[in-house]
Short mmCIF file of C-alpha atoms in Angstrom, two decimals:
data_model
loop_
_atom_site.label_atom_id
_atom_site.label_comp_id
_atom_site.label_asym_id
_atom_site.label_seq_id
_atom_site.Cartn_x
_atom_site.Cartn_y
_atom_site.Cartn_z
CA MET G 233 -43.72 -7.69 -38.53
CA LYS G 234 -42.52 -5.51 -35.66
CA LYS G 235 -41.70 -8.55 -33.53
CA ILE G 236 -39.75 -10.20 -36.37
CA LEU G 237 -37.72 -7.00 -36.96
CA LEU G 238 -36.82 -6.71 -33.28
CA ALA G 239 -35.78 -10.34 -33.14
CA THR G 240 -33.55 -9.81 -36.19
CA ILE G 241 -31.89 -6.79 -34.55
CA ILE G 242 -31.18 -8.81 -31.43
CA ALA G 243 -29.58 -11.62 -33.40
CA SER G 244 -27.37 -9.16 -35.34
CA VAL G 245 -25.77 -7.64 -32.23
CA GLY G 246 -25.41 -10.95 -30.39
CA LEU G 247 -27.17 -10.00 -27.17
CA THR G 248 -26.55 -12.05 -24.06
CA GLY G 249 -29.78 -13.54 -22.85
CA CYS G 250 -31.85 -12.23 -25.75
CA LYS G 251 -32.32 -15.67 -27.24
CA THR G 252 -34.48 -16.44 -24.25
CA ILE G 253 -36.67 -13.40 -24.82
CA GLU G 254 -37.00 -14.18 -28.52
CA SER G 255 -38.12 -17.71 -27.74
CA VAL G 256 -40.44 -16.40 -25.05
CA GLN G 257 -42.08 -14.08 -27.54
CA LYS G 258 -42.39 -16.90 -30.04
CA ASP G 259 -44.07 -19.06 -27.40
CA LEU G 260 -46.30 -16.18 -26.44
CA GLY G 261 -47.24 -15.65 -30.07
CA SER G 262 -48.44 -19.23 -30.36
CA ILE G 263 -50.35 -18.95 -27.13
CA THR G 264 -52.10 -15.69 -27.97
CA SER G 265 -52.66 -16.22 -31.69
CA GLY G 266 -56.29 -15.49 -32.44
CA LEU G 267 -57.14 -14.98 -28.77
CA THR G 268 -58.45 -11.99 -26.87
CA GLY G 269 -58.50 -11.52 -23.15
CA ASP G 270 -62.07 -12.74 -23.03
CA GLU G 271 -61.46 -15.86 -25.15
CA ALA G 272 -58.28 -17.10 -23.46
CA THR G 273 -58.35 -19.70 -20.72
CA PRO G 274 -57.01 -18.84 -17.24
CA GLU G 275 -54.02 -21.07 -17.94
CA GLN G 276 -53.21 -19.17 -21.14
CA VAL G 277 -53.53 -15.85 -19.37
CA GLN G 278 -51.29 -17.04 -16.55
CA LEU G 279 -48.69 -18.33 -19.01
CA ALA G 280 -48.75 -15.03 -20.89
CA TYR G 281 -48.18 -13.17 -17.64
CA GLU G 282 -45.28 -15.43 -16.68
CA LYS G 283 -43.61 -14.92 -20.05
CA ALA G 284 -44.02 -11.14 -19.75
CA GLU G 285 -42.60 -11.24 -16.23
CA GLN G 286 -39.59 -13.24 -17.44
CA ALA G 287 -38.95 -10.70 -20.18
CA PHE G 288 -39.21 -7.83 -17.68
CA GLN G 289 -36.74 -9.47 -15.30
CA GLU G 290 -34.22 -9.90 -18.10
CA ALA G 291 -34.69 -6.27 -19.07
CA LEU G 292 -34.18 -5.29 -15.43
CA THR G 293 -30.90 -7.22 -15.31
CA ALA G 294 -29.72 -5.38 -18.42
CA TYR G 295 -30.96 -2.01 -17.14
CA ASN G 296 -28.97 -2.37 -13.92
CA LEU G 297 -25.79 -2.52 -16.00
CA ILE G 298 -26.23 1.16 -16.85
CA ASP G 299 -25.12 2.20 -13.37
CA SER G 300 -22.88 -0.72 -12.44
CA GLU G 301 -20.89 -0.36 -15.68
CA ALA G 302 -21.13 3.47 -15.84
CA LEU G 303 -22.45 3.20 -19.39
CA ALA G 304 -23.62 6.83 -19.44
CA ASP G 305 -19.95 7.86 -19.51
CA PHE G 306 -19.50 6.07 -22.81
CA ASP G 307 -22.76 6.23 -24.81
CA THR G 308 -25.07 8.90 -23.45
CA GLU G 309 -27.58 8.66 -26.28
CA LYS G 310 -28.32 4.95 -25.97
CA VAL G 311 -28.46 5.17 -22.19
CA TYR G 312 -30.91 8.07 -22.42
CA GLU G 313 -33.13 6.11 -24.80
CA ALA G 314 -32.96 3.03 -22.60
CA LYS G 315 -34.05 5.04 -19.58
CA GLU G 316 -36.98 6.53 -21.47
CA VAL G 317 -38.20 3.08 -22.58
CA TRP G 318 -37.60 1.73 -19.09
CA GLN G 319 -39.82 4.34 -17.47
CA VAL G 320 -42.74 3.26 -19.64
CA LEU G 321 -41.96 -0.44 -19.25
CA GLU G 322 -41.65 -0.24 -15.47
CA SER G 323 -44.95 1.60 -15.17
CA GLU G 324 -46.84 -0.79 -17.45
CA PHE G 325 -45.46 -3.90 -15.79
CA ALA G 326 -46.32 -2.52 -12.36
CA GLU G 327 -49.93 -2.24 -13.52
CA LEU G 328 -49.88 -5.76 -14.95
CA ARG G 329 -48.37 -7.15 -11.77
CA LEU G 330 -51.34 -5.77 -9.85
CA SER G 331 -53.75 -7.35 -12.37
CA PRO G 332 -52.10 -10.40 -14.01
CA GLY G 333 -55.45 -11.35 -15.54
CA HIS G 334 -55.09 -8.50 -18.06
CA ALA G 335 -51.98 -10.03 -19.70
CA LEU G 336 -53.90 -10.90 -22.88
CA ASP G 337 -55.97 -7.72 -23.00
CA SER G 338 -55.38 -5.42 -25.94
CA ALA G 339 -52.61 -2.93 -25.19
CA SER G 340 -54.52 -0.10 -26.87
CA LEU G 341 -57.36 0.64 -29.24
CA PHE G 342 -54.88 1.23 -32.05
CA SER G 343 -52.75 -1.90 -31.66
CA SER G 344 -53.32 -5.61 -32.07
CA ASP G 345 -50.64 -6.30 -29.45
CA THR G 346 -51.64 -7.51 -26.02
CA VAL G 347 -50.34 -6.02 -22.80
CA ALA G 348 -47.93 -8.94 -22.53
CA ASP G 349 -46.77 -8.37 -26.13
CA GLU G 350 -46.01 -4.73 -25.40
CA ILE G 351 -44.03 -5.54 -22.27
CA MET G 352 -42.05 -8.13 -24.24
CA GLU G 353 -41.22 -5.62 -26.97
CA GLN G 354 -40.26 -2.88 -24.56
CA SER G 355 -38.05 -5.31 -22.66
CA GLN G 356 -36.29 -6.17 -25.92
CA GLN G 357 -35.73 -2.50 -26.66
CA VAL G 358 -34.11 -1.93 -23.28
CA ILE G 359 -31.79 -4.90 -23.73
CA ILE G 360 -30.82 -3.85 -27.27
CA LEU G 361 -29.96 -0.32 -26.13
CA VAL G 362 -27.99 -1.47 -23.09
CA GLU G 363 -26.07 -4.00 -25.14
CA GLY G 364 -25.30 -1.30 -27.70
CA ALA G 365 -23.99 0.99 -24.97
CA THR G 366 -21.88 -1.88 -23.63
CA VAL G 367 -20.33 -2.42 -27.06
CA SER G 368 -19.57 1.32 -27.21
CA LYS G 369 -17.84 1.11 -23.84
CA GLU G 370 -15.73 -1.85 -24.98
CA ARG G 371 -14.59 0.00 -28.09
CA ILE G 372 -13.84 3.23 -26.23
CA THR G 373 -11.92 1.60 -23.38
CA ALA G 374 -9.90 -0.49 -25.82
CA VAL G 375 -8.93 2.20 -28.34
CA LEU G 376 -8.94 5.34 -26.18
CA LYS G 377 -7.45 3.90 -22.99
CA PRO G 378 -4.21 5.99 -23.12
CA VAL G 379 -6.19 9.11 -23.97
CA ARG G 380 -8.61 8.61 -21.08
CA GLU G 381 -5.71 7.98 -18.70
CA GLU G 382 -4.04 11.19 -19.86
CA PHE G 383 -7.22 13.19 -19.22
CA ALA G 384 -7.40 11.70 -15.70
CA VAL G 385 -3.86 12.95 -15.00
CA LEU G 386 -4.62 16.39 -16.43
CA THR G 387 -7.60 16.74 -14.12
CA GLN G 388 -5.47 15.88 -11.09
CA ILE G 389 -3.00 18.67 -11.86
CA ASP G 390 -5.79 21.19 -12.57
CA ALA G 391 -5.09 21.53 -16.31
CA ASN G 392 -8.82 22.00 -16.86
CA ILE G 393 -8.64 25.07 -14.60
CA HIS G 394 -5.30 26.68 -15.47
CA PHE G 395 -5.47 25.85 -19.19
CA GLU G 396 -9.21 25.82 -19.67
CA LYS G 397 -9.26 26.66 -23.39
CA ARG G 398 -6.59 24.13 -24.39
CA TYR G 399 -8.17 21.46 -22.22
CA SER G 400 -11.64 22.10 -23.66
CA THR G 401 -10.36 21.94 -27.24
CA LEU G 402 -8.67 18.60 -26.62
CA ASP G 403 -11.69 17.27 -24.77
CA GLU G 404 -13.89 18.16 -27.74
CA GLN G 405 -11.59 16.09 -29.95
CA HIS G 406 -11.83 13.29 -27.41
CA GLN G 407 -15.61 13.36 -27.54
CA GLU G 408 -15.54 13.30 -31.34
CA LEU G 409 -13.35 10.19 -31.27
CA LYS G 410 -15.73 8.55 -28.83
CA GLN G 411 -18.62 9.18 -31.20
CA LEU G 412 -16.66 7.71 -34.10
CA LEU G 413 -16.07 4.58 -32.03
CA ILE G 414 -19.75 4.40 -31.16
CA ASP G 415 -20.34 4.49 -34.91
CA GLY G 416 -17.89 1.61 -35.35
CA LYS G 417 -15.03 3.55 -36.99
CA GLU G 418 -12.13 2.07 -35.00
CA ALA G 419 -9.56 2.29 -37.81
CA GLN G 420 -10.12 6.02 -38.29
CA VAL G 421 -9.79 6.68 -34.57
CA GLU G 422 -6.64 4.57 -34.16
CA GLN G 423 -4.87 6.71 -36.76
CA TYR G 424 -5.64 9.91 -34.88
CA VAL G 425 -4.88 8.76 -31.32
CA PRO G 426 -1.06 9.37 -31.48
CA GLN G 427 -1.62 12.98 -32.57
CA LEU G 428 -4.07 13.64 -29.74
CA LEU G 429 -1.74 12.02 -27.22
CA GLU G 430 1.09 14.28 -28.35
CA GLN G 431 -1.03 17.37 -27.71
CA LEU G 432 -2.20 16.03 -24.35
CA THR G 433 1.39 15.36 -23.27
CA ALA G 434 2.42 18.89 -24.22
CA LEU G 435 -0.43 20.23 -22.12
CA GLU G 436 0.53 17.97 -19.21
CA LYS G 437 4.09 19.32 -19.19
CA ASP G 438 2.86 22.91 -19.01
CA ALA G 439 0.23 22.00 -16.43
CA VAL G 440 2.82 20.32 -14.17
CA VAL G 441 4.95 23.46 -14.16
CA GLN G 442 1.90 25.58 -13.43
CA PHE G 443 0.68 23.24 -10.70
CA TYR G 444 3.96 23.09 -8.75
CA PHE G 445 5.55 26.46 -9.50
CA SER G 446 2.73 28.96 -10.12
CA GLU G 447 2.66 30.14 -6.50
CA HIS G 448 6.42 30.76 -6.54
CA ILE G 449 6.29 32.46 -9.95
CA HIS G 450 3.72 34.90 -8.58
CA LYS G 451 5.95 35.67 -5.59
CA ILE G 452 8.99 36.19 -7.82
CA TYR G 453 7.05 38.67 -9.95
CA LYS G 454 6.35 40.62 -6.77
CA LEU G 455 10.05 40.45 -5.82
CA ALA G 456 11.02 41.87 -9.20
CA ASN G 457 8.86 44.92 -8.55
CA SER G 458 10.18 45.47 -5.02
CA ASP G 459 13.36 46.87 -3.47
CA LYS G 460 14.49 43.36 -2.57
CA ALA G 461 15.72 42.56 -6.08
CA SER G 462 17.83 45.74 -6.22
CA VAL G 463 19.15 45.47 -2.65
CA PHE G 464 20.10 41.80 -3.07
CA PRO G 465 20.67 41.29 -6.82
CA ALA G 466 22.87 38.22 -6.33
CA VAL G 467 20.29 36.51 -4.17
CA TYR G 468 17.55 37.46 -6.61
CA ARG G 469 19.57 35.81 -9.39
CA ASP G 470 19.74 32.66 -7.25
CA VAL G 471 15.96 32.72 -6.93
CA LYS G 472 15.45 32.97 -10.68
CA ILE G 473 18.08 30.31 -11.43
CA HIS G 474 16.39 27.83 -9.12
CA LEU G 475 13.02 28.61 -10.71
CA GLU G 476 14.35 28.12 -14.24
CA GLN G 477 16.08 24.88 -13.29
CA GLY G 478 12.92 23.60 -11.61
CA GLN G 479 10.75 24.44 -14.62
CA VAL G 480 13.12 22.73 -17.04
CA TYR G 481 13.29 19.66 -14.84
CA ALA G 482 9.49 19.50 -14.56
CA GLN G 483 9.11 19.75 -18.34
CA GLN G 484 11.59 16.93 -18.90
CA ASN G 485 10.42 14.73 -16.02
CA TYR G 486 6.73 15.60 -15.85
CA ARG G 487 5.70 12.44 -14.00
CA ALA G 488 8.50 12.58 -11.37
CA TYR G 489 6.25 14.34 -8.89
CA ASP G 490 8.36 13.81 -5.75
CA ALA G 491 11.48 15.19 -7.41
CA ILE G 492 9.52 18.12 -8.85
CA LYS G 493 8.22 18.92 -5.37
CA LEU G 494 11.81 19.09 -4.13
CA LYS G 495 12.75 21.47 -6.94
CA ALA G 496 9.77 23.66 -6.06
CA ALA G 497 10.79 23.56 -2.40
CA LEU G 498 14.25 24.87 -3.33
CA VAL G 499 12.63 27.83 -5.08
CA ALA G 500 10.49 28.47 -2.01
CA HIS G 501 13.64 28.29 0.12
CA GLN G 502 15.39 30.95 -1.98
CA ILE G 503 12.36 33.22 -1.82
CA ALA G 504 12.28 32.85 1.97
CA ARG G 505 16.02 33.55 2.03
CA ILE G 506 15.78 36.90 0.22
CA ASN G 507 12.81 37.87 2.37
CA SER G 508 14.77 37.09 5.55
CA LEU G 509 17.79 39.02 4.34
CA TYR G 510 15.61 41.99 3.55
CA ILE G 511 14.18 41.92 7.07
CA GLU G 512 17.72 41.97 8.47
CA TYR G 513 18.63 44.77 6.08
CA THR G 514 15.59 46.79 7.14
CA ASN G 515 16.35 46.28 10.83
CA LEU G 516 19.99 47.27 10.34
CA LYS G 517 19.06 50.29 8.25
CA THR G 518 16.59 51.38 10.92
CA ALA G 519 19.24 50.97 13.61
CA LEU G 520 21.71 53.07 11.61
CA ASP G 521 19.15 55.75 11.00
CA ASP G 522 18.26 55.78 14.69
CA LYS G 523 21.94 55.66 15.70
CA GLU G 524 21.25 52.42 17.60
CA ILE G 525 23.81 50.40 15.68
CA GLU G 526 25.71 49.68 18.93
CA ASN G 527 22.72 47.86 20.38
CA GLU G 528 22.36 45.76 17.24
CA LEU G 529 26.04 44.88 17.15
CA LEU G 530 26.14 44.01 20.86
CA LYS G 531 23.04 41.83 20.42
CA PHE G 532 24.72 39.84 17.65
CA GLU G 533 28.02 39.74 19.59
CA ASN G 534 26.25 38.19 22.61
CA GLU G 535 24.50 35.57 20.45
CA LEU G 536 27.82 34.67 18.81
CA ALA G 537 29.56 34.51 22.21
CA GLU G 538 26.95 32.03 23.43
CA LEU G 539 27.75 29.90 20.42
CA THR G 540 31.54 29.96 20.94
CA GLU G 541 31.12 29.12 24.61
CA LYS G 542 28.76 26.25 23.77
CA VAL G 543 31.22 24.62 21.36
CA GLY G 544 34.08 24.98 23.85
CA LEU G 545 35.99 27.91 22.35
CA GLY G 546 35.46 30.27 25.21
CA ASP G 547 35.18 34.04 24.82
CA LEU G 548 36.35 35.09 21.37
CA ARG G 549 34.85 38.58 21.35
CA ASN G 550 38.30 40.01 20.70
CA LEU G 551 38.00 38.64 17.16
CA THR G 552 35.85 39.90 14.33
CA PHE G 553 32.51 38.25 13.70
CA SER G 554 33.90 36.49 10.63
CA GLU G 555 36.92 35.21 12.54
CA GLN G 556 34.72 33.89 15.32
CA LEU G 557 32.48 32.08 12.83
CA ASN G 558 35.52 30.53 11.14
CA LYS G 559 36.72 29.25 14.52
CA VAL G 560 33.31 27.69 15.12
CA LYS G 561 33.38 26.01 11.71
CA GLU G 562 36.88 24.65 12.38
CA LYS G 563 35.70 23.30 15.72
CA LEU G 564 32.66 21.62 14.20
#
């Protein structure tokens, strides 16, 4: 009865290659009917072994699909069960391979099955489970493809780190949909996919801003609590304007990574600008306090004179710094 039930299960899921195993078991049943290991002829024992070996090889081919097709990523439960059955099957067939003459021996004191029978049945179980996991993969990849692609993007921009709670909540929903597909409820899942995608996209937009601008946001917070913002309020406004514009752009164009990088670079440039100005301010303030302003002015005058000489304007030190710079700009 057990063999007939297993054969029926195989037929219902349409397993590739299982027809061979079913026919093998049928042949084996006719060979071993009414026989024990002691009663069978050497030819019958050899044939039983060969049929068991064929079944094992087909199970091995199916079992190898677990890794090559990454089936554990799609149906963990069936893969786990397949591995458990495989461990027993592999061990029992290894013993039979060492002693092929025991193919028609009783598998145990509590079973009428022979060793070959048991290997056949275990092989069928492995194939059924692997095929079931393969069907799960096909359903999941077909229905949840856009969702899986969105999760891949979110991982690349560290959404699972910076927005751990939101990411985990959405991933839980994703896992629930996968289970529904494993259970064959495609229609129910298809109705929910647009809603999940909308939430994932909203998370992606926030994650893109965080990924490209978080470092600059942190620096701007520090600027706000420093003297730099009060000493150079206009420049500080420029910094914040560039940040706001970059964030808005990233939200609206969340996949335009190269352009977003440029926007982030502009923010970094403005931060560097206010820092440089503050250094100049500090140096000038120190010079004034130390009454060394003449040295500072002469230093800048010499640097500007080198510039005017280089562009062919000669010595313009009789003019103000602004007038000299205007002459240079006119020349250029």
